[in-house]
PDB file of C-alpha atoms in Angstrom:
ATOM      1  CA  UNK A   1     128.788 170.222 153.858  1.00 46.00           C
ATOM      2  CA  UNK A   2     131.256 167.421 154.650  1.00 54.00           C
ATOM      3  CA  UNK A   3     134.734 167.299 153.162  1.00 60.00           C
ATOM      4  CA  UNK A   4     135.038 165.346 149.885  1.00 62.00           C
ATOM      5  CA  UNK A   5     136.731 161.949 150.271  1.00 57.00           C
ATOM      6  CA  UNK A   6     136.842 161.377 146.477  1.00 54.00           C
ATOM      7  CA  UNK A   7     135.061 158.052 146.996  1.00 57.00           C
ATOM      8  CA  UNK A   8     131.975 158.480 144.808  1.00 61.00           C
ATOM      9  CA  UNK A   9     130.630 155.001 145.644  1.00 55.00           C
ATOM     10  CA  UNK A  10     129.784 156.042 149.232  1.00 59.00           C
ATOM     11  CA  UNK A  11     128.827 159.652 148.547  1.00 64.00           C
ATOM     12  CA  UNK A  12     125.249 160.946 148.476  1.00 59.00           C
ATOM     13  CA  UNK A  13     126.123 164.335 146.992  1.00 61.00           C
ATOM     14  CA  UNK A  14     125.354 165.127 143.357  1.00 60.00           C
ATOM     15  CA  UNK A  15     128.433 167.195 142.650  1.00 64.00           C
ATOM     16  CA  UNK A  16     129.802 167.917 139.180  1.00 53.00           C
ATOM     17  CA  UNK A  17     132.860 165.724 139.725  1.00 54.00           C
ATOM     18  CA  UNK A  18     130.883 162.596 140.597  1.00 52.00           C
ATOM     19  CA  UNK A  19     131.811 159.608 138.437  1.00 53.00           C
ATOM     20  CA  UNK A  20     129.287 156.964 137.288  1.00 54.00           C
ATOM     21  CA  UNK A  21     129.666 153.549 138.872  1.00 65.00           C
ATOM     22  CA  UNK A  22     131.527 151.086 136.655  1.00 76.00           C
ATOM     23  CA  UNK A  23     129.513 148.141 135.298  1.00 87.00           C
ATOM     24  CA  UNK A  24     132.643 146.091 134.553  1.00 93.00           C
ATOM     25  CA  UNK A  25     132.524 142.591 135.984  1.00 94.00           C
ATOM     26  CA  UNK A  26     135.528 141.643 138.123  1.00 94.00           C
ATOM     27  CA  UNK A  27     137.997 139.284 136.490  1.00 95.00           C
ATOM     28  CA  UNK A  28     139.098 136.107 138.213  1.00 96.00           C
ATOM     29  CA  UNK A  29     142.141 136.640 140.479  1.00 96.00           C
ATOM     30  CA  UNK A  30     143.915 134.028 138.373  1.00 96.00           C
ATOM     31  CA  UNK A  31     143.253 135.879 135.121  1.00 97.00           C
ATOM     32  CA  UNK A  32     145.444 138.532 133.507  1.00 97.00           C
ATOM     33  CA  UNK A  33     144.003 139.420 130.103  1.00 98.00           C
ATOM     34  CA  UNK A  34     145.789 142.190 128.217  1.00 98.00           C
ATOM     35  CA  UNK A  35     143.431 142.807 125.269  1.00 98.00           C
ATOM     36  CA  UNK A  36     139.795 141.873 124.661  1.00 98.00           C
ATOM     37  CA  UNK A  37     138.479 141.878 121.081  1.00 98.00           C
ATOM     38  CA  UNK A  38     134.807 141.343 120.291  1.00 97.00           C
ATOM     39  CA  UNK A  39     133.817 139.640 117.036  1.00 97.00           C
ATOM     40  CA  UNK A  40     130.308 140.795 116.151  1.00 94.00           C
ATOM     41  CA  UNK A  41     127.739 141.108 113.402  1.00 88.00           C
ATOM     42  CA  UNK A  42     124.170 142.253 113.126  1.00 80.00           C
ATOM     43  CA  UNK A  43     123.105 139.033 111.433  1.00 80.00           C
ATOM     44  CA  UNK A  44     123.617 135.310 111.932  1.00 83.00           C
ATOM     45  CA  UNK A  45     125.345 132.966 109.535  1.00 86.00           C
ATOM     46  CA  UNK A  46     128.013 135.350 108.262  1.00 89.00           C
ATOM     47  CA  UNK A  47     130.988 133.585 109.866  1.00 92.00           C
ATOM     48  CA  UNK A  48     131.726 135.227 113.228  1.00 94.00           C
ATOM     49  CA  UNK A  49     132.849 131.954 114.778  1.00 96.00           C
ATOM     50  CA  UNK A  50     135.059 131.185 111.782  1.00 97.00           C
ATOM     51  CA  UNK A  51     136.744 134.599 111.987  1.00 97.00           C
ATOM     52  CA  UNK A  52     137.115 134.242 115.765  1.00 98.00           C
ATOM     53  CA  UNK A  53     138.751 130.845 115.410  1.00 98.00           C
ATOM     54  CA  UNK A  54     141.093 131.969 112.648  1.00 98.00           C
ATOM     55  CA  UNK A  55     142.186 135.115 114.504  1.00 98.00           C
ATOM     56  CA  UNK A  56     142.941 133.122 117.659  1.00 98.00           C
ATOM     57  CA  UNK A  57     144.839 130.532 115.617  1.00 98.00           C
ATOM     58  CA  UNK A  58     146.965 133.187 113.895  1.00 98.00           C
ATOM     59  CA  UNK A  59     147.700 135.022 117.142  1.00 98.00           C
ATOM     60  CA  UNK A  60     148.795 131.781 118.815  1.00 98.00           C
ATOM     61  CA  UNK A  61     150.947 130.991 115.793  1.00 97.00           C
ATOM     62  CA  UNK A  62     152.668 134.383 116.141  1.00 97.00           C
ATOM     63  CA  UNK A  63     153.740 133.581 119.694  1.00 97.00           C
ATOM     64  CA  UNK A  64     150.926 135.306 121.597  1.00 98.00           C
ATOM     65  CA  UNK A  65     148.759 133.515 124.137  1.00 98.00           C
ATOM     66  CA  UNK A  66     145.288 133.578 122.624  1.00 98.00           C
ATOM     67  CA  UNK A  67     141.950 132.742 124.200  1.00 98.00           C
ATOM     68  CA  UNK A  68     138.326 132.523 123.062  1.00 98.00           C
ATOM     69  CA  UNK A  69     135.315 133.354 125.209  1.00 98.00           C
ATOM     70  CA  UNK A  70     132.369 131.780 123.374  1.00 97.00           C
ATOM     71  CA  UNK A  71     129.513 134.149 124.207  1.00 96.00           C
ATOM     72  CA  UNK A  72     127.148 132.496 121.728  1.00 94.00           C
ATOM     73  CA  UNK A  73     125.491 130.526 124.516  1.00 94.00           C
ATOM     74  CA  UNK A  74     122.584 129.092 122.528  1.00 91.00           C
ATOM     75  CA  UNK A  75     124.592 128.331 119.387  1.00 89.00           C
ATOM     76  CA  UNK A  76     128.150 127.427 120.412  1.00 93.00           C
ATOM     77  CA  UNK A  77     130.473 126.122 117.708  1.00 93.00           C
ATOM     78  CA  UNK A  78     133.989 126.981 118.876  1.00 97.00           C
ATOM     79  CA  UNK A  79     134.850 123.635 120.583  1.00 96.00           C
ATOM     80  CA  UNK A  80     133.711 121.654 117.531  1.00 96.00           C
ATOM     81  CA  UNK A  81     135.806 123.837 115.243  1.00 97.00           C
ATOM     82  CA  UNK A  82     138.939 123.100 117.271  1.00 98.00           C
ATOM     83  CA  UNK A  83     138.157 119.457 118.028  1.00 97.00           C
ATOM     84  CA  UNK A  84     137.947 120.079 121.788  1.00 97.00           C
ATOM     85  CA  UNK A  85     135.736 117.487 123.486  1.00 94.00           C
ATOM     86  CA  UNK A  86     137.062 117.327 127.055  1.00 95.00           C
ATOM     87  CA  UNK A  87     134.703 118.940 129.566  1.00 95.00           C
ATOM     88  CA  UNK A  88     135.858 121.866 131.703  1.00 95.00           C
ATOM     89  CA  UNK A  89     137.068 121.102 135.207  1.00 95.00           C
ATOM     90  CA  UNK A  90     137.176 123.393 138.221  1.00 93.00           C
ATOM     91  CA  UNK A  91     138.412 123.952 141.736  1.00 94.00           C
ATOM     92  CA  UNK A  92     137.482 126.232 144.601  1.00 94.00           C
ATOM     93  CA  UNK A  93     139.150 129.143 142.796  1.00 95.00           C
ATOM     94  CA  UNK A  94     137.149 128.804 139.592  1.00 96.00           C
ATOM     95  CA  UNK A  95     136.852 126.917 136.309  1.00 97.00           C
ATOM     96  CA  UNK A  96     139.802 125.921 134.151  1.00 97.00           C
ATOM     97  CA  UNK A  97     139.378 126.725 130.444  1.00 98.00           C
ATOM     98  CA  UNK A  98     139.703 124.110 127.763  1.00 97.00           C
ATOM     99  CA  UNK A  99     142.712 124.136 125.469  1.00 97.00           C
ATOM    100  CA  UNK A 100     143.257 123.373 121.789  1.00 98.00           C
ATOM    101  CA  UNK A 101     146.094 121.370 120.290  1.00 97.00           C
ATOM    102  CA  UNK A 102     148.242 124.499 119.862  1.00 97.00           C
ATOM    103  CA  UNK A 103     147.341 125.931 123.274  1.00 98.00           C
ATOM    104  CA  UNK A 104     144.514 128.372 122.534  1.00 98.00           C
ATOM    105  CA  UNK A 105     142.416 128.608 125.707  1.00 98.00           C
ATOM    106  CA  UNK A 106     138.647 128.571 125.443  1.00 98.00           C
ATOM    107  CA  UNK A 107     135.434 128.532 127.423  1.00 98.00           C
ATOM    108  CA  UNK A 108     132.117 127.574 125.868  1.00 97.00           C
ATOM    109  CA  UNK A 109     128.832 126.320 127.242  1.00 96.00           C
ATOM    110  CA  UNK A 110     129.451 123.055 125.380  1.00 95.00           C
ATOM    111  CA  UNK A 111     132.393 122.391 127.713  1.00 96.00           C
ATOM    112  CA  UNK A 112     129.902 122.355 130.600  1.00 94.00           C
ATOM    113  CA  UNK A 113     126.975 120.442 129.062  1.00 93.00           C
ATOM    114  CA  UNK A 114     126.719 116.666 129.421  1.00 90.00           C
ATOM    115  CA  UNK A 115     126.085 116.281 125.690  1.00 89.00           C
ATOM    116  CA  UNK A 116     127.158 118.727 122.986  1.00 88.00           C
ATOM    117  CA  UNK A 117     123.733 118.556 121.355  1.00 90.00           C
ATOM    118  CA  UNK A 118     121.807 119.455 124.534  1.00 92.00           C
ATOM    119  CA  UNK A 119     119.801 122.647 123.800  1.00 90.00           C
ATOM    120  CA  UNK A 120     120.250 125.698 125.997  1.00 91.00           C
ATOM    121  CA  UNK A 121     116.714 127.029 126.483  1.00 90.00           C
ATOM    122  CA  UNK A 122     117.359 130.047 128.680  1.00 90.00           C
ATOM    123  CA  UNK A 123     116.020 133.564 128.925  1.00 88.00           C
ATOM    124  CA  UNK A 124     118.232 136.543 128.187  1.00 84.00           C
ATOM    125  CA  UNK A 125     119.111 137.439 131.774  1.00 87.00           C
ATOM    126  CA  UNK A 126     120.464 133.944 132.476  1.00 92.00           C
ATOM    127  CA  UNK A 127     122.445 133.944 129.239  1.00 92.00           C
ATOM    128  CA  UNK A 128     123.949 137.342 130.070  1.00 91.00           C
ATOM    129  CA  UNK A 129     124.856 136.131 133.554  1.00 94.00           C
ATOM    130  CA  UNK A 130     126.620 133.099 132.084  1.00 95.00           C
ATOM    131  CA  UNK A 131     128.746 135.314 129.833  1.00 95.00           C
ATOM    132  CA  UNK A 132     129.828 137.346 132.863  1.00 96.00           C
ATOM    133  CA  UNK A 133     130.659 134.128 134.706  1.00 96.00           C
ATOM    134  CA  UNK A 134     132.863 133.049 131.806  1.00 97.00           C
ATOM    135  CA  UNK A 135     134.838 136.238 132.486  1.00 97.00           C
ATOM    136  CA  UNK A 136     134.775 136.238 136.284  1.00 97.00           C
ATOM    137  CA  UNK A 137     134.787 132.533 137.203  1.00 97.00           C
ATOM    138  CA  UNK A 138     137.195 131.117 134.622  1.00 98.00           C
ATOM    139  CA  UNK A 139     140.879 131.002 135.554  1.00 98.00           C
ATOM    140  CA  UNK A 140     142.238 132.260 132.247  1.00 98.00           C
ATOM    141  CA  UNK A 141     145.828 132.792 133.404  1.00 98.00           C
ATOM    142  CA  UNK A 142     148.045 135.128 131.375  1.00 98.00           C
ATOM    143  CA  UNK A 143     146.360 135.928 128.051  1.00 98.00           C
ATOM    144  CA  UNK A 144     147.644 138.373 125.446  1.00 98.00           C
ATOM    145  CA  UNK A 145     144.534 138.476 123.250  1.00 98.00           C
ATOM    146  CA  UNK A 146     141.060 137.241 124.137  1.00 98.00           C
ATOM    147  CA  UNK A 147     138.494 137.023 121.343  1.00 98.00           C
ATOM    148  CA  UNK A 148     134.817 137.086 122.277  1.00 98.00           C
ATOM    149  CA  UNK A 149     132.609 135.250 119.797  1.00 97.00           C
ATOM    150  CA  UNK A 150     129.239 136.972 120.140  1.00 93.00           C
ATOM    151  CA  UNK A 151     125.780 135.959 118.913  1.00 90.00           C
ATOM    152  CA  UNK A 152     124.221 138.067 116.158  1.00 86.00           C
ATOM    153  CA  UNK A 153     122.262 141.228 116.757  1.00 82.00           C
ATOM    154  CA  UNK A 154     122.287 144.025 119.303  1.00 79.00           C
ATOM    155  CA  UNK A 155     120.510 142.287 122.184  1.00 84.00           C
ATOM    156  CA  UNK A 156     121.315 141.048 125.672  1.00 88.00           C
ATOM    157  CA  UNK A 157     124.679 139.376 125.094  1.00 91.00           C
ATOM    158  CA  UNK A 158     126.406 142.141 123.080  1.00 90.00           C
ATOM    159  CA  UNK A 159     125.097 144.659 125.629  1.00 91.00           C
ATOM    160  CA  UNK A 160     126.410 142.514 128.496  1.00 93.00           C
ATOM    161  CA  UNK A 161     129.815 142.114 126.859  1.00 94.00           C
ATOM    162  CA  UNK A 162     130.165 145.820 126.037  1.00 94.00           C
ATOM    163  CA  UNK A 163     129.207 146.842 129.589  1.00 93.00           C
ATOM    164  CA  UNK A 164     130.815 144.060 131.634  1.00 95.00           C
ATOM    165  CA  UNK A 165     134.083 143.268 129.849  1.00 96.00           C
ATOM    166  CA  UNK A 166     136.954 145.705 129.177  1.00 96.00           C
ATOM    167  CA  UNK A 167     136.558 145.529 125.393  1.00 97.00           C
ATOM    168  CA  UNK A 168     139.443 147.180 123.553  1.00 97.00           C
ATOM    169  CA  UNK A 169     137.779 147.017 120.155  1.00 97.00           C
ATOM    170  CA  UNK A 170     135.490 145.012 117.905  1.00 96.00           C
ATOM    171  CA  UNK A 171     135.722 143.488 114.457  1.00 96.00           C
ATOM    172  CA  UNK A 172     132.478 143.426 112.490  1.00 94.00           C
ATOM    173  CA  UNK A 173     131.958 140.395 110.253  1.00 93.00           C
ATOM    174  CA  UNK A 174     129.683 140.625 107.237  1.00 91.00           C
ATOM    175  CA  UNK A 175     128.931 139.038 103.892  1.00 89.00           C
ATOM    176  CA  UNK A 176     128.582 140.856 100.558  1.00 88.00           C
ATOM    177  CA  UNK A 177     124.779 141.081 100.269  1.00 80.00           C
ATOM    178  CA  UNK A 178     123.217 144.545 100.450  1.00 66.00           C
ATOM    179  CA  UNK A 179     120.777 143.364 103.142  1.00 71.00           C
ATOM    180  CA  UNK A 180     123.687 142.412 105.393  1.00 69.00           C
ATOM    181  CA  UNK A 181     125.247 145.805 104.744  1.00 72.00           C
ATOM    182  CA  UNK A 182     122.150 147.426 106.234  1.00 77.00           C
ATOM    183  CA  UNK A 183     122.376 145.161 109.296  1.00 79.00           C
ATOM    184  CA  UNK A 184     126.067 146.033 109.727  1.00 83.00           C
ATOM    185  CA  UNK A 185     125.047 149.655 110.185  1.00 84.00           C
ATOM    186  CA  UNK A 186     123.040 148.590 113.251  1.00 86.00           C
ATOM    187  CA  UNK A 187     126.054 146.874 114.813  1.00 87.00           C
ATOM    188  CA  UNK A 188     128.225 149.908 114.098  1.00 88.00           C
ATOM    189  CA  UNK A 189     125.570 152.167 115.616  1.00 89.00           C
ATOM    190  CA  UNK A 190     125.487 150.114 118.805  1.00 91.00           C
ATOM    191  CA  UNK A 191     129.276 150.209 119.102  1.00 91.00           C
ATOM    192  CA  UNK A 192     129.233 153.987 118.698  1.00 91.00           C
ATOM    193  CA  UNK A 193     126.540 154.406 121.356  1.00 91.00           C
ATOM    194  CA  UNK A 194     128.559 152.194 123.750  1.00 91.00           C
ATOM    195  CA  UNK A 195     131.845 154.012 122.964  1.00 93.00           C
ATOM    196  CA  UNK A 196     133.488 150.797 121.752  1.00 94.00           C
ATOM    197  CA  UNK A 197     136.196 151.280 119.081  1.00 95.00           C
ATOM    198  CA  UNK A 198     135.540 149.520 115.763  1.00 95.00           C
ATOM    199  CA  UNK A 199     138.791 148.145 114.363  1.00 96.00           C
ATOM    200  CA  UNK A 200     137.356 147.371 110.949  1.00 95.00           C
ATOM    201  CA  UNK A 201     135.218 145.048 108.833  1.00 95.00           C
ATOM    202  CA  UNK A 202     135.874 141.508 107.650  1.00 95.00           C
ATOM    203  CA  UNK A 203     133.892 140.282 104.637  1.00 94.00           C
ATOM    204  CA  UNK A 204     133.267 136.539 104.570  1.00 94.00           C
ATOM    205  CA  UNK A 205     132.082 134.541 101.528  1.00 93.00           C
ATOM    206  CA  UNK A 206     133.470 137.314  99.343  1.00 93.00           C
ATOM    207  CA  UNK A 207     134.269 135.324  96.230  1.00 94.00           C
ATOM    208  CA  UNK A 208     134.964 131.923  94.718  1.00 94.00           C
ATOM    209  CA  UNK A 209     138.288 131.248  93.030  1.00 89.00           C
ATOM    210  CA  UNK A 210     137.925 129.327  89.782  1.00 88.00           C
ATOM    211  CA  UNK A 211     139.959 126.089  90.077  1.00 85.00           C
ATOM    212  CA  UNK A 212     140.891 126.234  86.368  1.00 88.00           C
ATOM    213  CA  UNK A 213     141.942 129.849  85.798  1.00 90.00           C
ATOM    214  CA  UNK A 214     142.172 131.280  89.361  1.00 87.00           C
ATOM    215  CA  UNK A 215     139.771 134.044  88.374  1.00 92.00           C
ATOM    216  CA  UNK A 216     137.722 135.472  91.254  1.00 92.00           C
ATOM    217  CA  UNK A 217     133.965 135.048  90.871  1.00 93.00           C
ATOM    218  CA  UNK A 218     131.586 137.121  93.000  1.00 92.00           C
ATOM    219  CA  UNK A 219     128.291 135.213  93.479  1.00 90.00           C
ATOM    220  CA  UNK A 220     126.867 137.845  95.859  1.00 86.00           C
ATOM    221  CA  UNK A 221     128.201 140.904  94.030  1.00 85.00           C
ATOM    222  CA  UNK A 222     131.302 142.976  94.620  1.00 86.00           C
ATOM    223  CA  UNK A 223     132.113 146.127  96.553  1.00 77.00           C
ATOM    224  CA  UNK A 224     129.141 146.404  98.914  1.00 83.00           C
ATOM    225  CA  UNK A 225     131.118 145.883 102.128  1.00 88.00           C
ATOM    226  CA  UNK A 226     133.792 148.283 100.927  1.00 89.00           C
ATOM    227  CA  UNK A 227     131.087 150.911 100.427  1.00 88.00           C
ATOM    228  CA  UNK A 228     129.863 150.417 104.013  1.00 87.00           C
ATOM    229  CA  UNK A 229     133.435 150.620 105.312  1.00 90.00           C
ATOM    230  CA  UNK A 230     134.180 153.817 103.397  1.00 90.00           C
ATOM    231  CA  UNK A 231     130.879 155.374 104.435  1.00 88.00           C
ATOM    232  CA  UNK A 232     131.820 154.830 108.090  1.00 89.00           C
ATOM    233  CA  UNK A 233     135.534 155.690 107.641  1.00 92.00           C
ATOM    234  CA  UNK A 234     136.577 152.154 108.597  1.00 93.00           C
ATOM    235  CA  UNK A 235     139.119 149.815 107.013  1.00 95.00           C
ATOM    236  CA  UNK A 236     138.067 146.650 105.214  1.00 95.00           C
ATOM    237  CA  UNK A 237     140.502 144.340 106.997  1.00 96.00           C
ATOM    238  CA  UNK A 238     139.982 141.133 105.048  1.00 96.00           C
ATOM    239  CA  UNK A 239     137.978 139.367 102.362  1.00 95.00           C
ATOM    240  CA  UNK A 240     137.587 135.634 102.946  1.00 96.00           C
ATOM    241  CA  UNK A 241     136.550 133.486  99.967  1.00 95.00           C
ATOM    242  CA  UNK A 242     134.134 130.570  99.890  1.00 94.00           C
ATOM    243  CA  UNK A 243     136.606 127.720 100.304  1.00 93.00           C
ATOM    244  CA  UNK A 244     135.546 124.089 100.844  1.00 92.00           C
ATOM    245  CA  UNK A 245     138.909 123.358 102.471  1.00 93.00           C
ATOM    246  CA  UNK A 246     138.106 125.735 105.351  1.00 94.00           C
ATOM    247  CA  UNK A 247     134.647 124.229 105.743  1.00 92.00           C
ATOM    248  CA  UNK A 248     136.145 120.737 105.980  1.00 95.00           C
ATOM    249  CA  UNK A 249     138.766 121.868 108.513  1.00 96.00           C
ATOM    250  CA  UNK A 250     135.998 123.290 110.708  1.00 95.00           C
ATOM    251  CA  UNK A 251     133.902 120.137 110.387  1.00 95.00           C
ATOM    252  CA  UNK A 252     136.902 117.946 111.211  1.00 97.00           C
ATOM    253  CA  UNK A 253     137.938 120.063 114.209  1.00 97.00           C
ATOM    254  CA  UNK A 254     141.304 120.991 112.716  1.00 97.00           C
ATOM    255  CA  UNK A 255     140.855 124.703 112.028  1.00 97.00           C
ATOM    256  CA  UNK A 256     144.383 125.222 113.354  1.00 97.00           C
ATOM    257  CA  UNK A 257     145.692 123.716 110.094  1.00 96.00           C
ATOM    258  CA  UNK A 258     144.533 126.915 108.369  1.00 94.00           C
ATOM    259  CA  UNK A 259     147.339 128.204 106.180  1.00 94.00           C
ATOM    260  CA  UNK A 260     146.156 131.226 104.214  1.00 94.00           C
ATOM    261  CA  UNK A 261     147.017 134.930 104.449  1.00 94.00           C
ATOM    262  CA  UNK A 262     143.491 136.372 104.206  1.00 95.00           C
ATOM    263  CA  UNK A 263     143.397 137.666 107.782  1.00 97.00           C
ATOM    264  CA  UNK A 264     146.991 138.854 108.137  1.00 95.00           C
ATOM    265  CA  UNK A 265     145.907 142.497 107.831  1.00 94.00           C
ATOM    266  CA  UNK A 266     143.366 142.094 110.622  1.00 96.00           C
ATOM    267  CA  UNK A 267     145.949 140.424 112.863  1.00 97.00           C
ATOM    268  CA  UNK A 268     148.407 143.274 112.346  1.00 96.00           C
ATOM    269  CA  UNK A 269     145.779 145.858 113.284  1.00 96.00           C
ATOM    270  CA  UNK A 270     145.035 143.955 116.498  1.00 97.00           C
ATOM    271  CA  UNK A 271     148.741 143.572 117.319  1.00 96.00           C
ATOM    272  CA  UNK A 272     149.197 147.340 117.084  1.00 94.00           C
ATOM    273  CA  UNK A 273     146.412 148.180 119.536  1.00 90.00           C
TER     274      UNK A 273
END
């Protein structure tokens, strides 16, 4: 038996100390990303992109360099939310990310398409490969916190992100309906199977504030997300109301004008990673 070189990648032996080969995709030589946070849900339409955009905005506002990797390849909305229309440019070393008015860096498929409304009709393997390229081919520079806006469900893209990117934790976005609570359990189960830390839950569309008396009204019911969080020993990091002002800011591409404290608790948890 030959002497062990401790290089498992070239060894044919099946010894007890052998380590599995890493599936992490290499980062671009021009990228130095300190923390990667996935924003996920088991269902579409609950506000993952909104939460992603707000978290990046708040982190940038606190003096951190924030970035967004838009992994929702077939339904990208991040550039529109920030009013970014310039297409991504590149050089022999890679692709330069887009940038928002306050300096948040981003990469989305819409920064590469000729027209923003062009559909992306790709199979899962090609979509997963594109997400990895956004990590490996984009020259992100020095980034303190990168947020990955993922499509709903537990399919190809979440699996690719969890295996290929050095994810430090995920935030699960939900809405108050009981059905969504059941779907959240699936996302939490996937994270557990992939050994990805769950930082907590964010409930979107939680309530409506009465404009006359400021009373909170709960059109979808109250307490369901908190029950899911407690059942899984997770914190409920934030409850975001239905607010037409936020919807208009997203539509107008000025989400960085956001000026509420709903997500401050989530930001503090991420800062203390």
